[in-house]
XYZ file of C-alpha atoms in Angstrom:
76
model
C 29.312 -7.239 -25.774
C 27.043 -7.919 -28.728
C 26.210 -5.074 -31.048
C 22.523 -4.352 -31.553
C 21.122 -2.172 -34.312
C 17.686 -0.611 -34.090
C 15.553 1.477 -36.410
C 14.051 3.386 -33.494
C 15.400 4.103 -30.005
C 12.921 5.609 -27.580
C 14.201 7.286 -24.440
C 11.645 7.130 -21.641
C 8.861 4.603 -21.166
C 6.166 6.970 -19.993
C 2.773 7.261 -21.703
C 4.302 8.737 -24.861
C 7.319 6.451 -24.982
C 5.680 3.071 -24.648
C 2.914 3.963 -27.118
C 5.580 5.080 -29.600
C 7.450 1.801 -29.084
C 4.322 -0.276 -29.671
C 3.437 1.606 -32.847
C 7.003 1.460 -34.174
C 7.055 -2.311 -33.681
C 3.633 -2.649 -35.343
C 5.071 -0.847 -38.369
C 7.828 -3.445 -38.549
C 10.638 -1.307 -37.166
C 13.233 -2.879 -34.896
C 12.516 -0.920 -31.732
C 14.292 -0.409 -28.421
C 13.072 1.495 -25.398
C 15.297 2.812 -22.614
C 13.878 3.602 -19.176
C 15.749 4.412 -15.978
C 13.294 2.719 -13.629
C 9.869 1.250 -14.462
C 8.006 0.982 -17.760
C 5.040 3.317 -17.696
C 6.865 6.210 -16.076
C 5.647 8.400 -13.252
C 2.099 8.836 -14.549
C 1.145 5.160 -14.710
C 3.105 3.916 -11.701
C 2.872 6.668 -9.085
C 1.176 9.759 -10.434
C -1.976 10.261 -12.442
C -3.606 6.836 -12.518
C -2.847 5.570 -8.963
C -3.792 8.990 -7.576
C -7.132 8.952 -9.411
C -7.883 5.450 -8.126
C -7.185 6.498 -4.526
C -9.217 9.690 -4.872
C -12.190 7.781 -6.282
C -12.010 5.213 -3.461
C -11.968 7.966 -0.846
C -14.886 9.686 -2.601
C -16.981 6.490 -2.463
C -16.077 6.027 1.202
C -17.207 9.616 1.882
C -20.556 8.949 0.164
C -21.111 5.816 2.240
C -20.185 7.603 5.474
C -22.737 10.344 4.690
C -25.471 8.148 3.184
C -27.731 8.632 6.205
C -28.184 12.295 5.210
C -30.058 10.952 2.181
C -32.023 8.321 4.081
C -29.714 5.486 3.059
C -27.691 3.068 5.121
C -24.749 0.886 4.203
C -22.647 -1.650 6.045
C -18.869 -1.636 5.923
């Protein structure tokens, strides 16, 4: 197996990890990032951001369903 040498090794590719990796590389450091599953971590892939998108979609749907209370109508 080939030996690799890095200036920076980042464990975890969540919001903090991948930003650190990008900045380290921008500064010219040889950078490696280690992640068990998917880059972006829980927050970007399953947690915060997808949850907010689903909540916003359901909120808009609720507004459309109740638009008649405000004298508005909308087609699905």
